[in-house]
């Protein structure tokens, strides 16, 4: 069985500062990994995905994530936070057809 | 190409009533997934369907919940005799046909805006 752990249910960063959202996974087989963003009262939008190609994955809105097998991690980063990045972020793992999500990290941007 | 559509967006039911949630997948997608998001939690997988078939319902509660994806029309998630604990956001996702000649072909899921169910 696979699982995802997101460290920090709430993260606050200043506008222009580095964004780092942490995700660790557990999987018995090589996983596919994803980051989704959810804005208030909306559905989930895919930010980026890792599917066993390059370990550094670039996504939309300036986000990227690095797959580190030795650390079983897939942390999400953005060099400079914008106010529009305020949202809930979910890490997810897929083995087979269904996605298993973490509990989410709410990102707040401080002006 | 319209995205995944869900209706209603908001649904209020009293305890004991039935709730019907609808999901229209993206054009050309024949796989549908339902997830439930409880307050302050991540999404939990409920069920995976293809046209006229339930493929995986390992996340569905054993009682009161059912899902279908008929040959024609939207996928329906049905909750009978709702209780307050059913209050949640229910999300549908769809994906295109999977080519199972390839091992572990990744199949991206596209999410709808969700239905927020409130049970009074």
JSON list of C-alpha atoms in Angstrom, two decimals:
[
{"chain": "A", "resi": 1, "resn": "UNK", "atom": "CA", "xyz": [0.00, 0.00, 0.00]},
{"chain": "A", "resi": 2, "resn": "UNK", "atom": "CA", "xyz": [1.10, 3.54, -0.65]},
{"chain": "A", "resi": 3, "resn": "UNK", "atom": "CA", "xyz": [0.85, 6.65, 1.52]},
{"chain": "A", "resi": 4, "resn": "UNK", "atom": "CA", "xyz": [1.82, 10.29, 1.55]},
{"chain": "A", "resi": 5, "resn": "UNK", "atom": "CA", "xyz": [2.85, 12.50, 4.46]},
{"chain": "A", "resi": 6, "resn": "UNK", "atom": "CA", "xyz": [2.82, 16.28, 4.17]},
{"chain": "A", "resi": 7, "resn": "UNK", "atom": "CA", "xyz": [4.80, 17.98, 6.90]},
{"chain": "A", "resi": 8, "resn": "UNK", "atom": "CA", "xyz": [3.18, 21.18, 8.07]},
{"chain": "A", "resi": 9, "resn": "UNK", "atom": "CA", "xyz": [-0.55, 21.71, 7.67]},
{"chain": "A", "resi": 10, "resn": "UNK", "atom": "CA", "xyz": [0.01, 25.48, 7.52]},
{"chain": "A", "resi": 11, "resn": "UNK", "atom": "CA", "xyz": [2.94, 27.34, 5.98]},
{"chain": "A", "resi": 12, "resn": "UNK", "atom": "CA", "xyz": [3.34, 31.11, 5.84]},
{"chain": "A", "resi": 13, "resn": "UNK", "atom": "CA", "xyz": [5.92, 32.89, 3.73]},
{"chain": "A", "resi": 14, "resn": "UNK", "atom": "CA", "xyz": [6.50, 36.50, 2.82]},
{"chain": "A", "resi": 15, "resn": "UNK", "atom": "CA", "xyz": [5.80, 37.71, -0.68]},
{"chain": "A", "resi": 16, "resn": "UNK", "atom": "CA", "xyz": [8.98, 37.22, -2.72]},
{"chain": "A", "resi": 17, "resn": "UNK", "atom": "CA", "xyz": [10.40, 34.58, -0.37]},
{"chain": "A", "resi": 18, "resn": "UNK", "atom": "CA", "xyz": [11.13, 30.94, -1.15]},
{"chain": "A", "resi": 19, "resn": "UNK", "atom": "CA", "xyz": [8.22, 28.52, -0.94]},
{"chain": "A", "resi": 20, "resn": "UNK", "atom": "CA", "xyz": [9.01, 25.00, 0.31]},
{"chain": "A", "resi": 21, "resn": "UNK", "atom": "CA", "xyz": [6.23, 22.48, 0.87]},
{"chain": "A", "resi": 22, "resn": "UNK", "atom": "CA", "xyz": [7.31, 19.07, 2.08]},
{"chain": "A", "resi": 23, "resn": "UNK", "atom": "CA", "xyz": [6.04, 15.69, 0.95]},
{"chain": "A", "resi": 24, "resn": "UNK", "atom": "CA", "xyz": [7.30, 12.21, 1.81]},
{"chain": "A", "resi": 25, "resn": "UNK", "atom": "CA", "xyz": [5.86, 9.08, 0.31]},
{"chain": "A", "resi": 26, "resn": "UNK", "atom": "CA", "xyz": [5.77, 5.39, 0.98]},
{"chain": "A", "resi": 27, "resn": "UNK", "atom": "CA", "xyz": [5.31, 2.90, -1.82]},
{"chain": "A", "resi": 28, "resn": "UNK", "atom": "CA", "xyz": [6.20, -0.73, -2.40]},
{"chain": "A", "resi": 29, "resn": "UNK", "atom": "CA", "xyz": [6.76, -0.12, -6.10]},
{"chain": "A", "resi": 30, "resn": "UNK", "atom": "CA", "xyz": [8.21, 2.85, -8.01]},
{"chain": "A", "resi": 31, "resn": "UNK", "atom": "CA", "xyz": [5.58, 5.54, -7.61]},
{"chain": "A", "resi": 32, "resn": "UNK", "atom": "CA", "xyz": [4.06, 8.22, -9.73]},
{"chain": "A", "resi": 33, "resn": "UNK", "atom": "CA", "xyz": [3.91, 11.44, -7.70]},
{"chain": "A", "resi": 34, "resn": "UNK", "atom": "CA", "xyz": [1.84, 14.59, -8.10]},
{"chain": "A", "resi": 35, "resn": "UNK", "atom": "CA", "xyz": [1.26, 18.00, -6.64]},
{"chain": "A", "resi": 36, "resn": "UNK", "atom": "CA", "xyz": [-2.19, 19.56, -6.91]},
{"chain": "A", "resi": 37, "resn": "UNK", "atom": "CA", "xyz": [-3.37, 23.02, -5.90]},
{"chain": "A", "resi": 38, "resn": "UNK", "atom": "CA", "xyz": [-6.86, 23.84, -4.64]},
{"chain": "A", "resi": 39, "resn": "UNK", "atom": "CA", "xyz": [-8.15, 27.38, -4.47]},
{"chain": "A", "resi": 40, "resn": "UNK", "atom": "CA", "xyz": [-11.08, 28.13, -2.15]},
{"chain": "A", "resi": 41, "resn": "UNK", "atom": "CA", "xyz": [-14.30, 26.41, -3.19]},
{"chain": "A", "resi": 42, "resn": "UNK", "atom": "CA", "xyz": [-12.73, 25.04, -6.35]},
{"chain": "A", "resi": 43, "resn": "UNK", "atom": "CA", "xyz": [-11.54, 21.69, -7.61]},
{"chain": "A", "resi": 44, "resn": "UNK", "atom": "CA", "xyz": [-7.99, 20.44, -7.85]},
{"chain": "A", "resi": 45, "resn": "UNK", "atom": "CA", "xyz": [-5.59, 21.63, -10.50]},
{"chain": "A", "resi": 46, "resn": "UNK", "atom": "CA", "xyz": [-2.50, 19.64, -11.41]},
{"chain": "A", "resi": 47, "resn": "UNK", "atom": "CA", "xyz": [0.71, 21.59, -10.74]},
{"chain": "A", "resi": 48, "resn": "UNK", "atom": "CA", "xyz": [3.20, 18.96, -11.80]},
{"chain": "A", "resi": 49, "resn": "UNK", "atom": "CA", "xyz": [3.83, 15.22, -11.92]},
{"chain": "A", "resi": 50, "resn": "UNK", "atom": "CA", "xyz": [6.71, 12.78, -11.67]},
{"chain": "A", "resi": 51, "resn": "UNK", "atom": "CA", "xyz": [6.38, 9.65, -13.82]},
{"chain": "A", "resi": 52, "resn": "UNK", "atom": "CA", "xyz": [9.90, 8.15, -13.70]},
{"chain": "A", "resi": 53, "resn": "UNK", "atom": "CA", "xyz": [11.50, 10.46, -16.23]},
{"chain": "A", "resi": 54, "resn": "UNK", "atom": "CA", "xyz": [13.61, 13.42, -15.04]},
{"chain": "A", "resi": 55, "resn": "UNK", "atom": "CA", "xyz": [13.87, 13.67, -11.27]},
{"chain": "A", "resi": 56, "resn": "UNK", "atom": "CA", "xyz": [13.51, 17.47, -11.33]},
{"chain": "A", "resi": 57, "resn": "UNK", "atom": "CA", "xyz": [10.05, 18.29, -12.54]},
{"chain": "A", "resi": 58, "resn": "UNK", "atom": "CA", "xyz": [8.89, 21.73, -13.59]},
{"chain": "A", "resi": 59, "resn": "UNK", "atom": "CA", "xyz": [5.24, 22.65, -13.37]},
{"chain": "A", "resi": 60, "resn": "UNK", "atom": "CA", "xyz": [2.93, 25.55, -13.88]},
{"chain": "A", "resi": 61, "resn": "UNK", "atom": "CA", "xyz": [3.08, 28.93, -12.14]},
{"chain": "A", "resi": 62, "resn": "UNK", "atom": "CA", "xyz": [6.84, 28.66, -11.52]},
{"chain": "A", "resi": 63, "resn": "UNK", "atom": "CA", "xyz": [6.66, 25.62, -9.25]},
{"chain": "A", "resi": 64, "resn": "UNK", "atom": "CA", "xyz": [9.02, 22.68, -9.39]},
{"chain": "A", "resi": 65, "resn": "UNK", "atom": "CA", "xyz": [9.64, 19.52, -7.40]},
{"chain": "A", "resi": 66, "resn": "UNK", "atom": "CA", "xyz": [12.51, 17.09, -7.08]},
{"chain": "A", "resi": 67, "resn": "UNK", "atom": "CA", "xyz": [12.05, 13.35, -6.69]},
{"chain": "A", "resi": 68, "resn": "UNK", "atom": "CA", "xyz": [14.62, 11.94, -4.25]},
{"chain": "A", "resi": 69, "resn": "UNK", "atom": "CA", "xyz": [14.36, 8.19, -4.00]},
{"chain": "A", "resi": 70, "resn": "UNK", "atom": "CA", "xyz": [16.92, 7.89, -1.19]},
{"chain": "A", "resi": 71, "resn": "UNK", "atom": "CA", "xyz": [14.88, 10.28, 0.94]},
{"chain": "A", "resi": 72, "resn": "UNK", "atom": "CA", "xyz": [11.47, 9.12, -0.35]},
{"chain": "A", "resi": 73, "resn": "UNK", "atom": "CA", "xyz": [10.65, 12.78, -0.82]},
{"chain": "A", "resi": 74, "resn": "UNK", "atom": "CA", "xyz": [8.99, 14.96, -3.44]},
{"chain": "A", "resi": 75, "resn": "UNK", "atom": "CA", "xyz": [9.13, 18.49, -2.03]},
{"chain": "A", "resi": 76, "resn": "UNK", "atom": "CA", "xyz": [7.53, 21.39, -3.89]},
{"chain": "A", "resi": 77, "resn": "UNK", "atom": "CA", "xyz": [9.41, 24.67, -4.29]},
{"chain": "A", "resi": 78, "resn": "UNK", "atom": "CA", "xyz": [9.03, 28.08, -5.85]},
{"chain": "A", "resi": 79, "resn": "UNK", "atom": "CA", "xyz": [11.83, 30.66, -5.73]},
{"chain": "A", "resi": 80, "resn": "UNK", "atom": "CA", "xyz": [9.64, 33.71, -5.17]},
{"chain": "A", "resi": 81, "resn": "UNK", "atom": "CA", "xyz": [6.14, 33.63, -3.67]},
{"chain": "A", "resi": 82, "resn": "UNK", "atom": "CA", "xyz": [3.29, 35.66, -5.13]},
{"chain": "A", "resi": 83, "resn": "UNK", "atom": "CA", "xyz": [0.09, 36.63, -3.40]},
{"chain": "A", "resi": 84, "resn": "UNK", "atom": "CA", "xyz": [-1.79, 34.53, -5.94]},
{"chain": "A", "resi": 85, "resn": "UNK", "atom": "CA", "xyz": [-0.03, 31.39, -4.63]},
{"chain": "A", "resi": 86, "resn": "UNK", "atom": "CA", "xyz": [-2.16, 31.41, -1.49]},
{"chain": "A", "resi": 87, "resn": "UNK", "atom": "CA", "xyz": [-4.08, 28.13, -1.64]},
{"chain": "A", "resi": 88, "resn": "UNK", "atom": "CA", "xyz": [-4.13, 24.56, -0.37]},
{"chain": "A", "resi": 89, "resn": "UNK", "atom": "CA", "xyz": [-1.56, 22.20, -1.83]},
{"chain": "A", "resi": 90, "resn": "UNK", "atom": "CA", "xyz": [-1.88, 18.43, -1.96]},
{"chain": "A", "resi": 91, "resn": "UNK", "atom": "CA", "xyz": [0.77, 15.84, -2.65]},
{"chain": "A", "resi": 92, "resn": "UNK", "atom": "CA", "xyz": [-0.47, 12.55, -4.06]},
{"chain": "A", "resi": 93, "resn": "UNK", "atom": "CA", "xyz": [0.94, 9.15, -5.03]},
{"chain": "A", "resi": 94, "resn": "UNK", "atom": "CA", "xyz": [-0.41, 6.77, -7.62]},
{"chain": "A", "resi": 95, "resn": "UNK", "atom": "CA", "xyz": [0.18, 3.05, -7.87]},
{"chain": "A", "resi": 96, "resn": "UNK", "atom": "CA", "xyz": [-2.34, 1.82, -10.34]},
{"chain": "A", "resi": 97, "resn": "UNK", "atom": "CA", "xyz": [-5.41, 3.84, -11.09]},
{"chain": "A", "resi": 98, "resn": "UNK", "atom": "CA", "xyz": [-6.29, 5.58, -7.85]},
{"chain": "A", "resi": 99, "resn": "UNK", "atom": "CA", "xyz": [-4.60, 8.52, -6.19]},
{"chain": "A", "resi": 100, "resn": "UNK", "atom": "CA", "xyz": [-3.71, 8.60, -2.51]},
{"chain": "A", "resi": 101, "resn": "UNK", "atom": "CA", "xyz": [-3.54, 12.16, -1.18]},
{"chain": "A", "resi": 102, "resn": "UNK", "atom": "CA", "xyz": [-1.77, 13.76, 1.72]},
{"chain": "A", "resi": 103, "resn": "UNK", "atom": "CA", "xyz": [-3.74, 15.85, 4.19]},
{"chain": "A", "resi": 104, "resn": "UNK", "atom": "CA", "xyz": [-2.72, 19.09, 2.49]},
{"chain": "A", "resi": 105, "resn": "UNK", "atom": "CA", "xyz": [-0.71, 22.20, 3.32]},
{"chain": "A", "resi": 106, "resn": "UNK", "atom": "CA", "xyz": [-2.39, 25.58, 3.45]},
{"chain": "A", "resi": 107, "resn": "UNK", "atom": "CA", "xyz": [-0.02, 28.22, 2.10]},
{"chain": "A", "resi": 108, "resn": "UNK", "atom": "CA", "xyz": [-0.45, 31.79, 3.29]},
{"chain": "A", "resi": 109, "resn": "UNK", "atom": "CA", "xyz": [1.46, 34.66, 1.68]},
{"chain": "A", "resi": 110, "resn": "UNK", "atom": "CA", "xyz": [2.35, 37.60, 3.89]},
{"chain": "A", "resi": 111, "resn": "UNK", "atom": "CA", "xyz": [2.39, 40.94, 2.06]},
{"chain": "B", "resi": 1, "resn": "UNK", "atom": "CA", "xyz": [-13.23, 21.12, -24.71]},
{"chain": "B", "resi": 2, "resn": "UNK", "atom": "CA", "xyz": [-15.24, 21.50, -21.55]},
{"chain": "B", "resi": 3, "resn": "UNK", "atom": "CA", "xyz": [-13.72, 20.21, -18.35]},
{"chain": "B", "resi": 4, "resn": "UNK", "atom": "CA", "xyz": [-15.22, 17.78, -15.89]},
{"chain": "B", "resi": 5, "resn": "UNK", "atom": "CA", "xyz": [-18.63, 19.00, -14.82]},
{"chain": "B", "resi": 6, "resn": "UNK", "atom": "CA", "xyz": [-20.32, 18.30, -11.55]},
{"chain": "B", "resi": 7, "resn": "UNK", "atom": "CA", "xyz": [-23.76, 19.23, -10.37]},
{"chain": "B", "resi": 8, "resn": "UNK", "atom": "CA", "xyz": [-25.12, 20.46, -8.21]},
{"chain": "B", "resi": 9, "resn": "UNK", "atom": "CA", "xyz": [-22.25, 22.52, -6.83]},
{"chain": "B", "resi": 10, "resn": "UNK", "atom": "CA", "xyz": [-23.97, 22.78, -3.47]},
{"chain": "B", "resi": 11, "resn": "UNK", "atom": "CA", "xyz": [-26.52, 20.38, -2.04]},
{"chain": "B", "resi": 12, "resn": "UNK", "atom": "CA", "xyz": [-28.34, 20.59, 1.25]},
{"chain": "B", "resi": 13, "resn": "UNK", "atom": "CA", "xyz": [-30.17, 17.59, 2.63]},
{"chain": "B", "resi": 14, "resn": "UNK", "atom": "CA", "xyz": [-31.85, 16.73, 5.91]},
{"chain": "B", "resi": 15, "resn": "UNK", "atom": "CA", "xyz": [-30.91, 13.59, 7.77]},
{"chain": "B", "resi": 16, "resn": "UNK", "atom": "CA", "xyz": [-32.56, 10.56, 6.21]},
{"chain": "B", "resi": 17, "resn": "UNK", "atom": "CA", "xyz": [-32.95, 12.04, 2.73]},
{"chain": "B", "resi": 18, "resn": "UNK", "atom": "CA", "xyz": [-31.17, 10.86, -0.40]},
{"chain": "B", "resi": 19, "resn": "UNK", "atom": "CA", "xyz": [-28.39, 12.74, -2.15]},
{"chain": "B", "resi": 20, "resn": "UNK", "atom": "CA", "xyz": [-27.59, 12.31, -5.84]},
{"chain": "B", "resi": 21, "resn": "UNK", "atom": "CA", "xyz": [-24.39, 13.77, -7.16]},
{"chain": "B", "resi": 22, "resn": "UNK", "atom": "CA", "xyz": [-23.69, 13.91, -10.89]},
{"chain": "B", "resi": 23, "resn": "UNK", "atom": "CA", "xyz": [-20.45, 13.94, -12.82]},
{"chain": "B", "resi": 24, "resn": "UNK", "atom": "CA", "xyz": [-20.00, 14.44, -16.55]},
{"chain": "B", "resi": 25, "resn": "UNK", "atom": "CA", "xyz": [-16.47, 13.48, -17.60]},
{"chain": "B", "resi": 26, "resn": "UNK", "atom": "CA", "xyz": [-14.44, 15.32, -20.16]},
{"chain": "B", "resi": 27, "resn": "UNK", "atom": "CA", "xyz": [-15.23, 14.49, -23.75]},
{"chain": "B", "resi": 28, "resn": "UNK", "atom": "CA", "xyz": [-13.50, 11.30, -24.79]},
{"chain": "B", "resi": 29, "resn": "UNK", "atom": "CA", "xyz": [-12.88, 10.15, -21.21]},
{"chain": "B", "resi": 30, "resn": "UNK", "atom": "CA", "xyz": [-14.34, 6.81, -20.23]},
{"chain": "B", "resi": 31, "resn": "UNK", "atom": "CA", "xyz": [-12.90, 6.47, -16.72]},
{"chain": "B", "resi": 32, "resn": "UNK", "atom": "CA", "xyz": [-14.45, 8.20, -13.71]},
{"chain": "B", "resi": 33, "resn": "UNK", "atom": "CA", "xyz": [-13.23, 8.40, -10.13]},
{"chain": "B", "resi": 34, "resn": "UNK", "atom": "CA", "xyz": [-15.02, 9.71, -7.05]},
{"chain": "B", "resi": 35, "resn": "UNK", "atom": "CA", "xyz": [-13.19, 11.18, -4.06]},
{"chain": "B", "resi": 36, "resn": "UNK", "atom": "CA", "xyz": [-14.48, 12.59, -0.78]},
{"chain": "B", "resi": 37, "resn": "UNK", "atom": "CA", "xyz": [-12.89, 15.46, 1.11]},
{"chain": "B", "resi": 38, "resn": "UNK", "atom": "CA", "xyz": [-13.89, 15.84, 4.73]},
{"chain": "B", "resi": 39, "resn": "UNK", "atom": "CA", "xyz": [-13.28, 19.20, 6.43]},
{"chain": "B", "resi": 40, "resn": "UNK", "atom": "CA", "xyz": [-9.58, 19.85, 7.06]},
{"chain": "B", "resi": 41, "resn": "UNK", "atom": "CA", "xyz": [-8.59, 16.57, 5.37]},
{"chain": "B", "resi": 42, "resn": "UNK", "atom": "CA", "xyz": [-7.20, 15.43, 2.06]},
{"chain": "B", "resi": 43, "resn": "UNK", "atom": "CA", "xyz": [-9.16, 13.65, -0.61]},
{"chain": "B", "resi": 44, "resn": "UNK", "atom": "CA", "xyz": [-9.99, 10.01, -0.04]},
{"chain": "B", "resi": 45, "resn": "UNK", "atom": "CA", "xyz": [-10.59, 7.64, -2.93]},
{"chain": "B", "resi": 46, "resn": "UNK", "atom": "CA", "xyz": [-14.07, 6.15, -3.05]},
{"chain": "B", "resi": 47, "resn": "UNK", "atom": "CA", "xyz": [-14.70, 4.39, -6.34]},
{"chain": "B", "resi": 48, "resn": "UNK", "atom": "CA", "xyz": [-13.37, 3.95, -9.86]},
{"chain": "B", "resi": 49, "resn": "UNK", "atom": "CA", "xyz": [-15.74, 3.23, -12.74]},
{"chain": "B", "resi": 50, "resn": "UNK", "atom": "CA", "xyz": [-15.64, 2.66, -16.44]},
{"chain": "B", "resi": 51, "resn": "UNK", "atom": "CA", "xyz": [-18.71, 2.74, -18.63]},
{"chain": "B", "resi": 52, "resn": "UNK", "atom": "CA", "xyz": [-21.24, 0.32, -17.09]},
{"chain": "B", "resi": 53, "resn": "UNK", "atom": "CA", "xyz": [-18.61, -1.25, -14.82]},
{"chain": "B", "resi": 54, "resn": "UNK", "atom": "CA", "xyz": [-17.34, -0.69, -11.30]},
{"chain": "B", "resi": 55, "resn": "UNK", "atom": "CA", "xyz": [-13.62, -1.40, -11.36]},
{"chain": "B", "resi": 56, "resn": "UNK", "atom": "CA", "xyz": [-12.59, -0.58, -7.79]},
{"chain": "B", "resi": 57, "resn": "UNK", "atom": "CA", "xyz": [-14.93, 0.34, -4.95]},
{"chain": "B", "resi": 58, "resn": "UNK", "atom": "CA", "xyz": [-12.52, -0.30, -2.12]},
{"chain": "B", "resi": 59, "resn": "UNK", "atom": "CA", "xyz": [-13.03, 3.20, -0.71]},
{"chain": "B", "resi": 60, "resn": "UNK", "atom": "CA", "xyz": [-16.83, 3.14, -0.65]},
{"chain": "B", "resi": 61, "resn": "UNK", "atom": "CA", "xyz": [-18.63, 2.79, 2.66]},
{"chain": "B", "resi": 62, "resn": "UNK", "atom": "CA", "xyz": [-20.35, -0.59, 2.77]},
{"chain": "B", "resi": 63, "resn": "UNK", "atom": "CA", "xyz": [-23.81, 0.79, 3.32]},
{"chain": "B", "resi": 64, "resn": "UNK", "atom": "CA", "xyz": [-25.92, 3.63, 1.88]},
{"chain": "B", "resi": 65, "resn": "UNK", "atom": "CA", "xyz": [-23.40, 4.57, -0.85]},
{"chain": "B", "resi": 66, "resn": "UNK", "atom": "CA", "xyz": [-23.56, 3.45, -4.46]},
{"chain": "B", "resi": 67, "resn": "UNK", "atom": "CA", "xyz": [-22.16, 4.63, -7.77]},
{"chain": "B", "resi": 68, "resn": "UNK", "atom": "CA", "xyz": [-22.90, 4.03, -11.40]},
{"chain": "B", "resi": 69, "resn": "UNK", "atom": "CA", "xyz": [-21.62, 5.14, -14.78]},
{"chain": "B", "resi": 70, "resn": "UNK", "atom": "CA", "xyz": [-24.18, 4.17, -17.39]},
{"chain": "B", "resi": 71, "resn": "UNK", "atom": "CA", "xyz": [-23.57, 3.78, -21.09]},
{"chain": "B", "resi": 72, "resn": "UNK", "atom": "CA", "xyz": [-25.31, 7.08, -21.67]},
{"chain": "B", "resi": 73, "resn": "UNK", "atom": "CA", "xyz": [-25.34, 10.03, -19.31]},
{"chain": "B", "resi": 74, "resn": "UNK", "atom": "CA", "xyz": [-23.32, 11.15, -16.32]},
{"chain": "B", "resi": 75, "resn": "UNK", "atom": "CA", "xyz": [-21.86, 9.14, -13.49]},
{"chain": "B", "resi": 76, "resn": "UNK", "atom": "CA", "xyz": [-24.01, 9.22, -10.37]},
{"chain": "B", "resi": 77, "resn": "UNK", "atom": "CA", "xyz": [-22.90, 8.95, -6.76]},
{"chain": "B", "resi": 78, "resn": "UNK", "atom": "CA", "xyz": [-25.91, 8.14, -4.61]},
{"chain": "B", "resi": 79, "resn": "UNK", "atom": "CA", "xyz": [-26.07, 8.42, -0.85]},
{"chain": "B", "resi": 80, "resn": "UNK", "atom": "CA", "xyz": [-29.15, 7.04, 0.80]},
{"chain": "B", "resi": 81, "resn": "UNK", "atom": "CA", "xyz": [-30.44, 8.08, 4.24]},
{"chain": "B", "resi": 82, "resn": "UNK", "atom": "CA", "xyz": [-27.77, 10.75, 4.67]},
{"chain": "B", "resi": 83, "resn": "UNK", "atom": "CA", "xyz": [-26.29, 11.46, 8.09]},
{"chain": "B", "resi": 84, "resn": "UNK", "atom": "CA", "xyz": [-24.39, 14.51, 9.33]},
{"chain": "B", "resi": 85, "resn": "UNK", "atom": "CA", "xyz": [-21.09, 12.69, 8.90]},
{"chain": "B", "resi": 86, "resn": "UNK", "atom": "CA", "xyz": [-21.71, 12.58, 5.14]},
{"chain": "B", "resi": 87, "resn": "UNK", "atom": "CA", "xyz": [-21.24, 16.35, 4.96]},
{"chain": "B", "resi": 88, "resn": "UNK", "atom": "CA", "xyz": [-18.19, 16.82, 2.76]},
{"chain": "B", "resi": 89, "resn": "UNK", "atom": "CA", "xyz": [-16.99, 17.90, -0.64]},
{"chain": "B", "resi": 90, "resn": "UNK", "atom": "CA", "xyz": [-17.30, 15.18, -3.24]},
{"chain": "B", "resi": 91, "resn": "UNK", "atom": "CA", "xyz": [-14.99, 15.41, -6.22]},
{"chain": "B", "resi": 92, "resn": "UNK", "atom": "CA", "xyz": [-15.17, 13.59, -9.49]},
{"chain": "B", "resi": 93, "resn": "UNK", "atom": "CA", "xyz": [-12.20, 13.06, -11.81]},
{"chain": "B", "resi": 94, "resn": "UNK", "atom": "CA", "xyz": [-12.01, 11.59, -15.27]},
{"chain": "B", "resi": 95, "resn": "UNK", "atom": "CA", "xyz": [-9.26, 10.15, -17.44]},
{"chain": "B", "resi": 96, "resn": "UNK", "atom": "CA", "xyz": [-9.03, 8.85, -20.98]},
{"chain": "B", "resi": 97, "resn": "UNK", "atom": "CA", "xyz": [-8.78, 5.24, -22.05]},
{"chain": "B", "resi": 98, "resn": "UNK", "atom": "CA", "xyz": [-5.85, 3.33, -20.60]},
{"chain": "B", "resi": 99, "resn": "UNK", "atom": "CA", "xyz": [-3.80, 1.19, -22.95]},
{"chain": "B", "resi": 100, "resn": "UNK", "atom": "CA", "xyz": [-3.16, -1.90, -20.85]},
{"chain": "B", "resi": 101, "resn": "UNK", "atom": "CA", "xyz": [-0.75, -3.34, -23.42]},
{"chain": "B", "resi": 102, "resn": "UNK", "atom": "CA", "xyz": [1.77, -1.06, -21.74]},
{"chain": "B", "resi": 103, "resn": "UNK", "atom": "CA", "xyz": [2.78, -1.77, -18.18]},
{"chain": "B", "resi": 104, "resn": "UNK", "atom": "CA", "xyz": [1.86, 1.01, -15.77]},
{"chain": "B", "resi": 105, "resn": "UNK", "atom": "CA", "xyz": [0.87, 3.57, -18.33]},
{"chain": "B", "resi": 106, "resn": "UNK", "atom": "CA", "xyz": [0.18, 6.70, -16.36]},
{"chain": "B", "resi": 107, "resn": "UNK", "atom": "CA", "xyz": [-3.26, 8.15, -16.80]},
{"chain": "B", "resi": 108, "resn": "UNK", "atom": "CA", "xyz": [-3.77, 11.74, -15.69]},
{"chain": "B", "resi": 109, "resn": "UNK", "atom": "CA", "xyz": [-6.93, 12.49, -13.79]},
{"chain": "B", "resi": 110, "resn": "UNK", "atom": "CA", "xyz": [-8.77, 15.76, -14.40]},
{"chain": "B", "resi": 111, "resn": "UNK", "atom": "CA", "xyz": [-10.88, 16.99, -11.51]},
{"chain": "B", "resi": 112, "resn": "UNK", "atom": "CA", "xyz": [-14.23, 18.68, -11.46]},
{"chain": "B", "resi": 113, "resn": "UNK", "atom": "CA", "xyz": [-15.14, 21.60, -9.18]},
{"chain": "B", "resi": 114, "resn": "UNK", "atom": "CA", "xyz": [-16.81, 19.35, -6.62]},
{"chain": "B", "resi": 115, "resn": "UNK", "atom": "CA", "xyz": [-20.21, 19.11, -4.96]},
{"chain": "B", "resi": 116, "resn": "UNK", "atom": "CA", "xyz": [-20.41, 20.38, -1.42]},
{"chain": "B", "resi": 117, "resn": "UNK", "atom": "CA", "xyz": [-22.95, 18.35, 0.52]},
{"chain": "B", "resi": 118, "resn": "UNK", "atom": "CA", "xyz": [-24.35, 19.71, 3.75]},
{"chain": "B", "resi": 119, "resn": "UNK", "atom": "CA", "xyz": [-26.53, 17.49, 5.89]},
{"chain": "B", "resi": 120, "resn": "UNK", "atom": "CA", "xyz": [-28.70, 19.33, 8.38]}
]
